[in-house]
CSV table of C-alpha atoms and ligand atoms in Angstrom, one decimal:
chain,number,residue,atom,x,y,z
A,246,MET,CA,27.3,-41.7,-9.2
A,247,LYS,CA,26.0,-39.2,-11.8
A,248,ARG,CA,24.0,-36.0,-11.1
A,249,THR,CA,20.4,-36.7,-10.6
A,250,THR,CA,18.9,-33.6,-12.2
A,251,PRO,CA,18.9,-32.9,-16.0
A,252,VAL,CA,21.2,-30.7,-17.9
A,253,ILE,CA,20.3,-29.2,-21.3
A,254,PRO,CA,22.7,-30.5,-23.9
A,255,ALA,CA,25.2,-27.8,-25.1
A,256,GLU,CA,24.0,-28.2,-28.7
A,257,ASP,CA,20.5,-27.2,-27.7
A,258,VAL,CA,21.8,-24.1,-26.0
A,259,ARG,CA,23.9,-23.4,-29.0
A,260,ARG,CA,20.8,-23.5,-31.2
A,261,GLN,CA,19.4,-20.7,-29.2
A,262,THR,CA,22.6,-18.7,-29.9
A,263,GLU,CA,21.9,-19.3,-33.6
A,264,TYR,CA,18.4,-18.0,-33.3
A,265,CYS,CA,19.8,-14.9,-31.7
A,266,ALA,CA,22.2,-14.4,-34.7
A,267,GLN,CA,19.3,-14.8,-37.2
A,268,LEU,CA,17.3,-12.1,-35.4
A,269,ARG,CA,20.3,-9.9,-35.1
A,270,ALA,CA,20.7,-10.1,-38.9
A,271,LEU,CA,17.0,-9.1,-39.4
A,272,ASN,CA,17.3,-6.3,-36.9
A,273,ALA,CA,20.4,-5.0,-38.6
A,274,GLU,CA,18.3,-4.1,-41.6
A,275,LYS,CA,16.4,-1.5,-39.6
A,276,PRO,CA,17.4,2.1,-39.8
A,277,ALA,CA,18.3,2.3,-36.1
A,278,PRO,CA,18.8,-0.5,-33.5
A,279,PRO,CA,15.4,-1.5,-32.1
A,280,LEU,CA,14.7,-1.0,-28.3
A,281,ALA,CA,13.8,-3.6,-25.7
A,282,TYR,CA,12.6,-3.0,-22.2
A,283,VAL,CA,12.7,-5.6,-19.4
A,284,ASP,CA,10.6,-4.9,-16.3
A,285,THR,CA,11.3,-7.1,-13.3
A,286,TYR,CA,9.1,-8.0,-10.3
A,287,GLY,CA,9.9,-10.2,-7.3
A,288,CYS,CA,13.1,-11.6,-5.9
A,289,GLN,CA,16.8,-11.5,-6.8
A,290,GLN,CA,16.3,-14.8,-8.7
A,291,ASN,CA,14.1,-12.8,-11.1
A,292,GLU,CA,16.6,-10.0,-11.2
A,293,ALA,CA,19.3,-12.5,-12.3
A,294,ASP,CA,16.9,-14.0,-14.9
A,295,SER,CA,16.3,-10.5,-16.3
A,296,GLU,CA,20.0,-10.1,-16.8
A,297,LEU,CA,19.9,-13.2,-18.9
A,298,LEU,CA,16.9,-11.9,-20.8
A,299,ARG,CA,18.7,-8.7,-21.5
A,300,GLY,CA,21.8,-10.7,-22.6
A,301,MET,CA,19.7,-12.6,-25.1
A,302,LEU,CA,18.0,-9.5,-26.3
A,303,CYS,CA,21.3,-7.8,-26.9
A,304,SER,CA,22.5,-10.8,-28.8
A,305,MET,CA,19.4,-10.4,-31.0
A,306,GLY,CA,20.4,-6.9,-31.8
A,307,TYR,CA,18.3,-4.9,-29.4
A,308,GLU,CA,19.4,-2.0,-27.4
A,309,ILE,CA,18.2,-2.1,-23.8
A,310,ALA,CA,15.9,0.8,-22.9
A,311,GLY,CA,15.2,2.2,-19.4
A,312,THR,CA,11.4,2.6,-20.1
A,313,ASP,CA,8.6,1.0,-22.1
A,314,GLN,CA,8.0,4.2,-23.9
A,315,GLY,CA,9.0,3.7,-27.5
A,316,ALA,CA,10.2,0.1,-26.9
A,317,ASP,CA,9.8,-2.3,-29.8
A,318,VAL,CA,9.9,-5.2,-27.3
A,319,ILE,CA,8.6,-5.3,-23.8
A,320,VAL,CA,9.3,-8.2,-21.4
A,321,ILE,CA,7.6,-8.4,-18.1
A,322,ASN,CA,9.3,-10.8,-15.7
A,323,THR,CA,6.7,-11.5,-13.1
A,324,CYS,CA,6.4,-12.7,-9.5
A,325,ALA,CA,3.5,-14.8,-8.0
A,326,ILE,CA,4.5,-14.8,-4.3
A,327,ARG,CA,1.5,-12.7,-3.1
A,328,GLU,CA,-1.8,-11.4,-4.5
A,329,HIS,CA,-0.6,-7.8,-4.4
A,330,ALA,CA,2.4,-8.6,-6.6
A,331,GLU,CA,0.1,-10.2,-9.2
A,332,GLN,CA,-2.4,-7.3,-9.2
A,333,ARG,CA,0.4,-4.9,-9.9
A,334,VAL,CA,1.5,-6.9,-12.9
A,335,PHE,CA,-2.0,-7.2,-14.3
A,336,GLY,CA,-2.5,-3.4,-13.9
A,337,ASN,CA,0.7,-2.6,-15.7
A,338,VAL,CA,0.2,-5.2,-18.4
A,339,GLY,CA,-3.3,-4.0,-19.0
A,340,ALA,CA,-2.0,-0.5,-19.5
A,341,LEU,CA,0.4,-1.6,-22.2
A,342,VAL,CA,-2.6,-2.1,-24.6
A,343,HIS,CA,-2.5,1.7,-25.4
A,344,GLY,CA,1.1,1.6,-26.6
A,345,LYS,CA,0.4,-1.5,-28.6
A,346,ARG,CA,-2.5,0.2,-30.4
A,347,LYS,CA,-0.1,3.0,-31.5
A,348,ASN,CA,2.6,0.5,-32.5
A,349,PRO,CA,1.0,-2.8,-33.5
A,350,ARG,CA,4.4,-4.2,-34.4
A,351,GLN,CA,5.4,-4.0,-30.8
A,352,ILE,CA,6.1,-7.4,-29.2
A,353,ILE,CA,4.9,-7.9,-25.6
A,354,CYS,CA,6.2,-10.9,-23.6
A,355,LEU,CA,5.3,-12.0,-20.1
A,356,CYS,CA,7.5,-14.5,-18.3
A,357,GLY,CA,8.5,-15.5,-14.7
A,358,CYS,CA,6.5,-17.2,-12.0
A,359,MET,CA,3.0,-15.9,-12.8
A,360,ALA,CA,3.3,-17.4,-16.3
A,361,GLN,CA,3.6,-20.8,-14.8
A,362,GLU,CA,0.2,-20.6,-12.9
A,363,PRO,CA,-2.5,-22.2,-15.0
A,364,HIS,CA,-5.2,-19.7,-14.1
A,365,VAL,CA,-3.0,-16.8,-15.0
A,366,ALA,CA,-2.0,-18.2,-18.3
A,367,GLU,CA,-5.7,-18.8,-19.0
A,368,LYS,CA,-6.5,-15.2,-18.1
A,369,LEU,CA,-3.8,-13.8,-20.3
A,370,ARG,CA,-4.9,-16.0,-23.2
A,371,GLN,CA,-8.5,-14.9,-22.9
A,372,THR,CA,-8.4,-11.2,-21.9
A,373,TYR,CA,-4.9,-9.8,-22.4
A,374,ARG,CA,-4.8,-10.4,-26.1
A,375,HIS,CA,-2.1,-7.8,-26.7
A,376,VAL,CA,0.4,-10.1,-24.9
A,377,ASP,CA,2.2,-12.1,-27.7
A,378,LEU,CA,4.5,-14.4,-25.8
A,379,VAL,CA,4.0,-16.1,-22.4
A,380,PHE,CA,6.5,-18.6,-21.0
A,381,GLY,CA,7.4,-19.9,-17.5
A,382,PRO,CA,10.8,-19.7,-15.7
A,383,GLN,CA,11.8,-23.2,-16.8
A,384,GLN,CA,11.6,-22.1,-20.5
A,385,LEU,CA,13.8,-19.0,-20.0
A,386,TRP,CA,16.8,-20.6,-21.9
A,387,ARG,CA,14.5,-21.1,-24.9
A,388,PHE,CA,13.5,-17.4,-25.1
A,389,PRO,CA,15.3,-16.8,-28.5
A,390,GLU,CA,13.5,-19.7,-30.1
A,391,LEU,CA,10.1,-18.7,-28.7
A,392,PHE,CA,10.6,-15.0,-29.4
A,393,ARG,CA,11.7,-15.8,-33.0
A,394,ARG,CA,8.4,-17.7,-33.5
A,395,VAL,CA,6.5,-14.5,-32.5
A,396,TYR,CA,8.8,-12.3,-34.5
A,397,LEU,CA,8.2,-14.2,-37.7
A,398,ARG,CA,4.5,-13.6,-37.1
A,399,ARG,CA,3.3,-17.0,-36.3
A,400,GLY,CA,0.6,-15.8,-33.9
A,401,ARG,CA,0.7,-15.8,-30.1
A,402,VAL,CA,3.0,-18.3,-28.3
A,403,PHE,CA,2.2,-19.9,-24.9
A,404,GLU,CA,4.9,-22.1,-23.4
A,405,THR,CA,3.4,-22.7,-19.9
A,406,ALA,CA,3.1,-26.5,-19.4
A,407,PRO,CA,4.2,-27.6,-16.0
A,408,SER,CA,8.0,-28.4,-15.9
A,409,ASP,CA,10.5,-29.6,-13.4
A,410,GLY,CA,13.2,-27.6,-15.2
A,411,ALA,CA,16.8,-28.3,-16.0
A,412,ILE,CA,20.2,-26.6,-15.9
A,413,ALA,CA,21.1,-24.6,-19.0
A,414,GLU,CA,24.6,-23.1,-19.2
A,415,GLY,CA,26.2,-20.7,-21.7
A,416,LEU,CA,23.5,-18.2,-22.2
A,417,PRO,CA,24.6,-14.6,-22.7
A,418,VAL,CA,24.2,-12.3,-19.7
A,419,ARG,CA,24.0,-8.5,-19.4
A,420,ARG,CA,24.7,-7.5,-15.9
A,421,SER,CA,23.0,-4.4,-14.5
A,422,GLY,CA,25.8,-3.3,-12.2
A,423,GLU,CA,29.6,-3.0,-12.3
A,424,LEU,CA,30.1,-3.5,-8.5
A,425,LYS,CA,27.5,-6.0,-7.4
A,426,ALA,CA,26.6,-9.2,-9.2
A,427,TRP,CA,24.2,-12.1,-8.7
A,428,VAL,CA,25.3,-15.7,-9.3
A,429,SER,CA,22.6,-18.3,-9.3
A,430,ILE,CA,24.0,-21.5,-7.8
A,431,MET,CA,20.7,-23.5,-8.0
A,432,TYR,CA,17.2,-23.3,-9.2
A,433,GLY,CA,13.8,-24.5,-7.9
A,434,CYS,CA,12.6,-25.6,-4.5
A,435,ASN,CA,11.6,-28.9,-3.0
A,436,ASN,CA,10.4,-27.7,0.4
A,437,PHE,CA,6.7,-27.1,-0.3
A,438,CYS,CA,6.1,-24.8,2.6
A,439,SER,CA,2.3,-25.0,2.7
A,440,TYR,CA,1.7,-21.3,1.9
A,441,CYS,CA,4.2,-21.0,-0.9
A,442,ILE,CA,3.7,-21.0,-4.7
A,443,VAL,CA,7.5,-21.2,-5.5
A,444,PRO,CA,7.9,-25.0,-5.7
A,445,TYR,CA,4.9,-25.1,-8.2
A,446,VAL,CA,6.2,-22.4,-10.5
A,447,ARG,CA,10.0,-22.8,-10.2
A,448,GLY,CA,10.3,-26.6,-10.5
A,449,ARG,CA,12.5,-29.0,-8.6
A,450,GLU,CA,15.8,-28.2,-6.9
A,451,ARG,CA,18.8,-28.5,-9.2
A,452,SER,CA,22.3,-27.3,-8.7
A,453,ARG,CA,24.8,-25.8,-11.2
A,454,GLU,CA,28.1,-27.5,-11.4
A,455,PRO,CA,30.6,-26.1,-8.9
A,456,GLU,CA,33.4,-25.6,-11.5
A,457,ILE,CA,31.1,-23.4,-13.6
A,458,ILE,CA,30.0,-21.3,-10.6
A,459,LEU,CA,33.5,-20.9,-9.4
A,460,SER,CA,34.8,-19.8,-12.8
A,461,GLU,CA,32.0,-17.3,-13.0
A,462,ILE,CA,33.0,-15.8,-9.6
A,463,ARG,CA,36.7,-15.8,-10.7
A,464,GLU,CA,35.7,-13.9,-13.8
A,465,LEU,CA,33.6,-11.4,-11.8
A,466,ALA,CA,36.5,-10.9,-9.3
A,467,ARG,CA,38.9,-10.3,-12.2
A,468,ARG,CA,36.6,-7.7,-13.7
A,469,GLY,CA,36.5,-5.8,-10.4
A,470,TYR,CA,33.1,-6.8,-8.9
A,471,LYS,CA,33.2,-6.1,-5.2
A,472,ASP,CA,30.0,-7.7,-4.0
A,473,ILE,CA,28.8,-11.1,-5.2
A,474,THR,CA,25.6,-12.7,-4.0
A,475,LEU,CA,25.1,-16.5,-4.4
A,476,LEU,CA,21.4,-17.1,-5.2
A,477,GLY,CA,19.0,-20.0,-4.6
A,478,GLN,CA,15.6,-20.5,-3.0
A,479,ASN,CA,17.4,-22.6,-0.4
A,480,VAL,CA,21.1,-22.4,-1.0
A,481,ASN,CA,21.6,-24.9,1.9
A,482,SER,CA,20.2,-27.6,-0.4
A,483,TYR,CA,23.0,-27.0,-2.9
A,484,GLY,CA,24.8,-30.1,-4.2
A,485,LYS,CA,22.2,-32.7,-3.2
A,486,ASP,CA,21.8,-33.7,-6.8
A,487,LEU,CA,25.5,-33.5,-7.7
A,488,GLU,CA,28.3,-36.1,-7.5
A,489,GLY,CA,31.5,-35.4,-5.7
A,490,GLY,CA,30.1,-34.7,-2.2
A,491,TRP,CA,29.5,-31.0,-2.8
A,492,ASP,CA,27.4,-29.0,-0.4
A,493,PHE,CA,26.9,-25.3,0.2
A,494,PRO,CA,29.5,-24.8,2.9
A,495,ARG,CA,32.1,-26.4,0.7
A,496,LEU,CA,31.1,-24.2,-2.3
A,497,LEU,CA,31.2,-21.1,-0.2
A,498,GLU,CA,34.6,-22.0,1.2
A,499,ALA,CA,35.9,-22.6,-2.4
A,500,ALA,CA,34.4,-19.3,-3.5
A,501,GLY,CA,36.0,-17.5,-0.6
A,502,ALA,CA,39.4,-18.9,-1.6
A,503,ILE,CA,39.2,-17.0,-5.0
A,504,PRO,CA,41.7,-14.1,-5.0
A,505,GLY,CA,40.3,-10.5,-5.2
A,506,ASP,CA,38.9,-7.7,-3.1
A,507,PHE,CA,35.3,-8.7,-2.9
A,508,LEU,CA,32.7,-9.9,-0.4
A,509,LEU,CA,30.4,-12.9,-0.8
A,510,ARG,CA,26.8,-13.1,0.3
A,511,PHE,CA,24.1,-15.7,-0.2
A,512,MET,CA,20.3,-15.9,-0.2
A,513,THR,CA,18.2,-17.6,1.0
A,514,SER,CA,18.9,-20.1,3.8
A,515,HIS,CA,16.2,-22.4,5.1
A,516,PRO,CA,16.8,-22.7,8.9
A,517,LYS,CA,16.3,-26.5,8.8
A,518,ASP,CA,19.3,-26.9,6.6
A,519,ALA,CA,21.5,-24.1,8.0
A,520,THR,CA,24.2,-26.2,9.7
A,521,GLU,CA,27.1,-25.5,12.1
A,522,LYS,CA,29.4,-26.3,9.2
A,523,LEU,CA,27.9,-23.4,7.3
A,524,PHE,CA,28.4,-21.1,10.4
A,525,ASP,CA,32.0,-22.3,10.7
A,526,VAL,CA,32.8,-21.4,7.1
A,527,MET,CA,31.1,-18.0,7.6
A,528,ALA,CA,33.2,-17.4,10.7
A,529,GLY,CA,36.5,-18.7,9.1
A,530,CYS,CA,36.3,-17.1,5.7
A,531,GLU,CA,37.2,-13.4,5.5
A,532,LYS,CA,35.5,-13.0,2.2
A,533,VAL,CA,32.1,-14.1,3.4
A,534,ALA,CA,30.1,-11.1,4.7
A,535,PRO,CA,29.0,-11.4,8.3
A,536,VAL,CA,25.3,-11.5,7.5
A,537,ILE,CA,22.7,-14.1,7.0
A,538,HIS,CA,19.0,-13.9,5.9
A,539,LEU,CA,17.3,-16.7,7.9
A,540,PRO,CA,13.5,-16.6,7.5
A,541,PHE,CA,11.7,-17.8,10.5
A,542,GLN,CA,8.1,-17.2,9.3
A,543,SER,CA,6.5,-17.7,12.7
A,544,GLY,CA,7.6,-18.0,16.4
A,545,ASN,CA,5.0,-20.6,17.2
A,546,THR,CA,5.8,-24.3,16.8
A,547,ARG,CA,2.2,-25.3,15.9
A,548,VAL,CA,2.0,-22.7,13.2
A,549,LEU,CA,5.5,-23.7,11.9
A,550,GLN,CA,4.3,-27.2,11.7
A,551,ALA,CA,1.2,-26.2,9.7
A,552,MET,CA,3.5,-24.2,7.5
A,553,ASN,CA,5.5,-27.4,6.9
A,554,ARG,CA,8.7,-25.6,7.9
A,555,ARG,CA,10.2,-28.6,9.6
A,556,TYR,CA,11.8,-26.8,12.6
A,557,THR,CA,10.4,-25.7,16.0
A,558,ARG,CA,10.7,-22.4,17.7
A,559,GLU,CA,13.4,-23.8,19.9
A,560,GLN,CA,15.4,-25.3,17.0
A,561,TYR,CA,15.4,-21.9,15.3
A,562,LEU,CA,16.6,-20.2,18.5
A,563,ASP,CA,19.3,-22.8,18.8
A,564,LYS,CA,20.5,-22.1,15.3
A,565,VAL,CA,20.7,-18.4,16.1
A,566,ARG,CA,22.7,-19.1,19.3
A,567,ALA,CA,25.1,-21.4,17.4
A,568,LEU,CA,25.6,-18.7,14.8
A,569,ARG,CA,26.2,-15.9,17.3
A,570,ALA,CA,28.6,-18.1,19.3
A,571,ARG,CA,30.8,-18.0,16.2
A,572,ILE,CA,30.1,-14.5,14.9
A,573,PRO,CA,28.9,-12.3,17.7
A,574,SER,CA,28.4,-9.3,15.5
A,575,VAL,CA,26.6,-11.1,12.7
A,576,VAL,CA,23.9,-9.1,11.0
A,577,LEU,CA,20.7,-11.2,11.0
A,578,THR,CA,17.6,-10.5,8.9
A,579,SER,CA,14.5,-12.6,8.4
A,580,ASP,CA,11.0,-13.0,6.8
A,581,VAL,CA,7.8,-13.4,8.8
A,582,ILE,CA,4.2,-14.1,7.9
A,583,VAL,CA,1.3,-12.7,9.9
A,584,GLY,CA,-2.2,-14.2,9.7
A,585,PHE,CA,-1.4,-17.7,8.4
A,586,PRO,CA,-4.7,-19.6,8.3
A,587,GLY,CA,-5.7,-20.6,11.8
A,588,GLU,CA,-3.1,-18.5,13.5
A,589,THR,CA,-4.6,-17.1,16.7
A,590,THR,CA,-3.5,-13.8,18.3
A,591,GLU,CA,-2.1,-15.8,21.1
A,592,GLU,CA,0.1,-17.7,18.7
A,593,PHE,CA,1.1,-14.4,17.1
A,594,GLU,CA,2.4,-13.3,20.5
A,595,ASP,CA,5.0,-16.0,20.1
A,596,THR,CA,6.2,-14.4,16.9
A,597,LEU,CA,6.5,-11.1,18.8
A,598,SER,CA,8.4,-12.7,21.6
A,599,LEU,CA,10.8,-14.4,19.2
A,600,ILE,CA,11.6,-11.1,17.6
A,601,GLU,CA,12.3,-9.7,21.1
A,602,ALA,CA,14.5,-12.7,21.9
A,603,VAL,CA,16.5,-12.7,18.7
A,604,ARG,CA,16.6,-8.9,17.9
A,605,PHE,CA,16.9,-9.1,14.1
A,606,ASP,CA,18.7,-6.2,12.4
A,607,ALA,CA,15.9,-6.0,9.8
A,608,LEU,CA,12.7,-7.9,9.1
A,609,PHE,CA,10.6,-8.4,5.9
A,610,THR,CA,7.1,-8.6,7.1
A,611,PHE,CA,4.1,-10.0,5.1
A,612,ILE,CA,0.4,-10.6,5.7
A,613,TYR,CA,-0.5,-14.1,4.5
A,614,SER,CA,-1.8,-14.1,1.0
A,615,PRO,CA,-3.6,-17.3,-0.2
A,616,ARG,CA,-2.1,-18.8,-3.3
A,617,LYS,CA,-4.2,-21.1,-5.5
A,618,GLY,CA,-3.0,-24.7,-5.5
A,619,THR,CA,-1.1,-24.5,-2.2
A,620,PRO,CA,-2.3,-26.6,0.8
A,621,ALA,CA,-2.7,-23.5,3.0
A,622,ALA,CA,-5.2,-21.9,0.6
A,623,GLU,CA,-7.6,-24.8,1.6
A,624,MET,CA,-7.2,-24.3,5.3
A,625,PRO,CA,-9.9,-22.6,7.5
A,626,ASP,CA,-8.9,-19.0,8.0
A,627,PRO,CA,-11.3,-17.5,10.6
A,628,GLN,CA,-9.2,-14.5,11.7
A,629,THR,CA,-10.6,-11.2,10.3
A,630,ARG,CA,-8.6,-8.8,8.1
A,631,GLU,CA,-8.7,-6.3,10.9
A,632,GLU,CA,-7.2,-8.6,13.5
A,633,LYS,CA,-4.4,-9.5,11.0
A,634,SER,CA,-3.7,-5.9,10.3
A,635,ALA,CA,-3.6,-5.0,14.0
A,636,ASN,CA,-1.1,-7.8,14.6
A,637,PHE,CA,0.9,-6.8,11.6
A,638,ASP,CA,1.1,-3.2,12.9
A,639,ARG,CA,2.3,-4.4,16.3
A,640,LEU,CA,4.9,-6.5,14.6
A,641,VAL,CA,6.2,-3.6,12.5
A,642,GLU,CA,6.2,-1.3,15.5
A,643,THR,CA,8.2,-3.8,17.5
A,644,GLN,CA,10.8,-4.3,14.8
A,645,ASN,CA,11.1,-0.6,14.0
A,646,ARG,CA,12.0,0.0,17.7
A,647,ILE,CA,14.6,-2.9,17.6
A,648,SER,CA,16.0,-1.7,14.2
A,649,LEU,CA,16.5,1.8,15.6
A,650,GLU,CA,18.2,0.5,18.8
A,651,LYS,CA,20.5,-1.7,16.7
A,652,HIS,CA,21.4,1.2,14.5
A,653,ARG,CA,22.1,3.4,17.5
A,654,SER,CA,24.7,1.0,18.6
A,655,TYR,CA,26.7,1.8,15.4
A,656,ILE,CA,27.1,5.4,16.4
A,657,GLY,CA,30.7,6.3,17.1
A,658,THR,CA,32.0,3.1,15.4
A,659,VAL,CA,34.1,3.1,12.2
A,660,GLN,CA,32.8,0.7,9.5
A,661,ARG,CA,34.6,-0.5,6.4
A,662,CYS,CA,32.0,0.1,3.7
A,663,LEU,CA,31.7,-0.2,0.0
A,664,ILE,CA,30.7,3.1,-1.5
A,665,ASP,CA,28.1,2.0,-4.0
A,666,GLY,CA,26.2,4.9,-5.5
A,667,ALA,CA,25.1,8.5,-5.5
A,668,GLY,CA,22.8,9.7,-2.8
A,669,LYS,CA,19.6,11.7,-3.2
A,670,ASP,CA,20.1,14.9,-1.3
A,671,SER,CA,22.8,17.3,-0.1
A,672,ARG,CA,23.1,15.7,3.4
A,673,SER,CA,24.2,12.5,1.6
A,674,SER,CA,25.7,12.7,-1.8
A,675,LEU,CA,26.9,9.1,-1.6
A,676,THR,CA,25.5,5.8,-0.4
A,677,ALA,CA,27.5,3.0,1.1
A,678,ARG,CA,27.0,-0.5,2.6
A,679,THR,CA,28.6,-2.0,5.6
A,680,ALA,CA,29.9,-5.5,5.4
A,681,GLY,CA,26.6,-6.6,7.0
A,682,ASN,CA,24.7,-4.7,4.2
A,683,ARG,CA,23.4,-1.9,6.3
A,684,LEU,CA,22.7,1.3,4.3
A,685,VAL,CA,24.9,4.3,5.1
A,686,HIS,CA,24.4,7.9,3.8
A,687,LEU,CA,27.4,10.2,3.7
A,688,ASN,CA,28.9,13.1,1.9
A,689,GLY,CA,31.8,12.8,-0.5
A,690,ASP,CA,33.1,13.0,-4.0
A,691,SER,CA,31.5,10.8,-6.6
A,692,SER,CA,35.0,9.5,-7.6
A,693,LEU,CA,34.8,7.4,-4.5
A,694,ILE,CA,32.0,5.2,-5.9
A,695,GLY,CA,33.3,1.7,-6.3
A,696,GLN,CA,35.8,1.9,-3.5
A,697,TYR,CA,36.0,0.6,0.0
A,698,ALA,CA,36.3,3.3,2.7
A,699,ASP,CA,36.4,3.6,6.5
A,700,ILE,CA,33.3,5.5,7.6
A,701,ARG,CA,32.6,6.9,11.0
A,702,ILE,CA,28.9,6.5,11.9
A,703,THR,CA,27.5,9.7,13.4
A,704,ASP,CA,23.7,9.3,13.3
A,705,CYS,CA,21.0,6.9,12.3
A,706,SER,CA,17.3,6.3,11.5
A,707,THR,CA,15.2,3.2,11.7
A,708,TRP,CA,16.3,2.3,8.1
A,709,ALA,CA,19.7,3.7,7.6
A,710,LEU,CA,23.0,4.9,9.2
A,711,PHE,CA,24.6,8.3,8.6
A,712,GLY,CA,28.3,8.8,8.6
A,713,GLU,CA,31.5,10.6,7.4
A,714,LEU,CA,34.7,9.5,5.9
A,715,ALA,CA,37.1,8.6,8.7
B,112,SAH,N1,12.9,-19.3,-0.5
B,112,SAH,C1,12.9,-18.3,0.4
B,112,SAH,C2,11.6,-17.4,0.4
B,112,SAH,C3,11.1,-16.9,-0.9
B,112,SAH,S1,9.6,-16.1,-0.8
B,112,SAH,C4,12.9,-18.9,1.8
B,112,SAH,O1,12.4,-20.0,2.0
B,112,SAH,O2,13.4,-18.3,2.7
B,112,SAH,C5,10.0,-14.7,0.3
B,112,SAH,C6,9.1,-14.6,1.5
B,112,SAH,O3,7.8,-14.3,1.1
B,112,SAH,C7,9.0,-15.9,2.3
B,112,SAH,O4,10.1,-16.0,3.2
B,112,SAH,C8,7.7,-15.6,3.1
B,112,SAH,O5,7.9,-14.9,4.2
B,112,SAH,C9,6.9,-14.7,2.1
B,112,SAH,N2,5.8,-15.5,1.5
B,112,SAH,C10,5.9,-16.6,0.7
B,112,SAH,N3,4.6,-17.0,0.4
B,112,SAH,C11,3.8,-16.1,1.0
B,112,SAH,C12,2.3,-16.0,1.0
B,112,SAH,N4,1.6,-16.9,0.4
B,112,SAH,N5,1.8,-15.0,1.7
B,112,SAH,C13,2.6,-14.1,2.4
B,112,SAH,N6,3.9,-14.2,2.4
B,112,SAH,C14,4.5,-15.2,1.7
B,113,SF4,FE1,8.8,-21.1,-0.6
B,113,SF4,FE2,9.5,-22.6,1.5
B,113,SF4,FE3,10.7,-23.0,-0.9
B,113,SF4,FE4,11.2,-20.8,0.4
B,113,SF4,S1,11.7,-22.8,1.1
B,113,SF4,S2,10.7,-20.9,-1.7
B,113,SF4,S3,9.2,-20.3,1.4
B,113,SF4,S4,8.5,-23.4,-0.4
B,114,F3S,FE1,8.4,-14.2,-6.8
B,114,F3S,FE2,9.1,-16.2,-8.2
B,114,F3S,FE3,10.9,-15.0,-6.7
B,114,F3S,S1,7.2,-16.0,-7.1
B,114,F3S,S2,9.7,-14.2,-5.1
B,114,F3S,S3,9.8,-14.1,-8.5
B,114,F3S,S4,10.7,-17.2,-7.2
């Protein structure tokens, strides 16, 4: 049996490398290397995509800048998950018109999930005429080709037709960190949760070949990366389109067998596909961090059904029990939506009670935002904004109390942490992360950055732990 999702032929990817080389030659004629700035919105998947965009821009002879000021090229990698995210992008893209007036040769590109929404592409075409290039996530691997078309002044380029997407390997990457790395293991989503835009803008689920993923991790480990996160909209669907019987637990186990002093994490797990086999691998593999992000979205089974999540409240609680039976101290985080169309305050109480029952370490809380083209956007939504906000506030209050209680239980313990950066004030000149990814502030010499250290936890807040070198 062959894989069931398409792979871009190597020669097509190689052609992109040739376009990069051509542009590099043109840029080399300039008195100084031109500057490119990539601005990223949204999830880790987009962060990983931006590392590819920067890799391609470097291959084209650009130097990566930390700001849009004075940049010859600006790339905005956008997110469409909620209205608020889109408004921010429109505001910031609108403001770029002034810079472009001063420097008409500047090239402005907009890519990512918003570019794939037909009404957004139309709005950019009509009213944001200073944007030169617009392309969706499935066209990312063709960035050099599309960019070259604009560079050679052939007018504006829009590459936003709907696309299921494919796998493209061999693109250059420029990673942002030297300690932590993202590794995409799959792209797209087939779940069609009724509120969510992602399946419409990111195409169908498709998995990268396990050998390619594992050799990328091997290389990262060899280069001293300490923290590697495997990425996918639903990593638990990994391998369904591959031959050879690969699934996510098997991939995770194989990654965990790679030598080196690093921890593995993964995002995101859909509860319906989080299996006991996965929990067994997490429990049995020292390199897999004892942490899982398992979005529950709602604690009420009717709402879950309307969301098309395909699990019940009880099934979610059973998964948590099965996980904690194997890893009692596992750090558990989640996403939740308040104010889904038709949700009553009584149904919302089930969300609160689920939070009390599970006691998550941290929660990402969202007020429902209608997304054009999704089924939920057509559902009756009688609850007022005020009711939703009041429920949202209760949710945040409840979780803050639980987060603080959970953090208090760390006080007096010693945690092996990765010291990962400089802190912001004198009380904490360094930041670190526990294996479960809790933030720790401490004092110490900056030469410790990049090392593991035992840290005694002495204090905490709702959002962080405070400690000292043990
Ligand atoms: N693939 C991931 C989620 C990606 S989106 C998963 O299934 O877990 C991240 C979170 O944004 C979701 O878990 C959900 O809680 C929230 N979200 C998605 N669409 C939303 C919408 N229309 N309104 C509000 N929150 C939304
Ligand atoms: Fe969206 Fe659901 Fe897919 Fe997550 S699993 S990306 S919430 S459709
Ligand atoms: Fe946003 Fe696209 Fe990620 S919509 S959350 S950037 S997949």
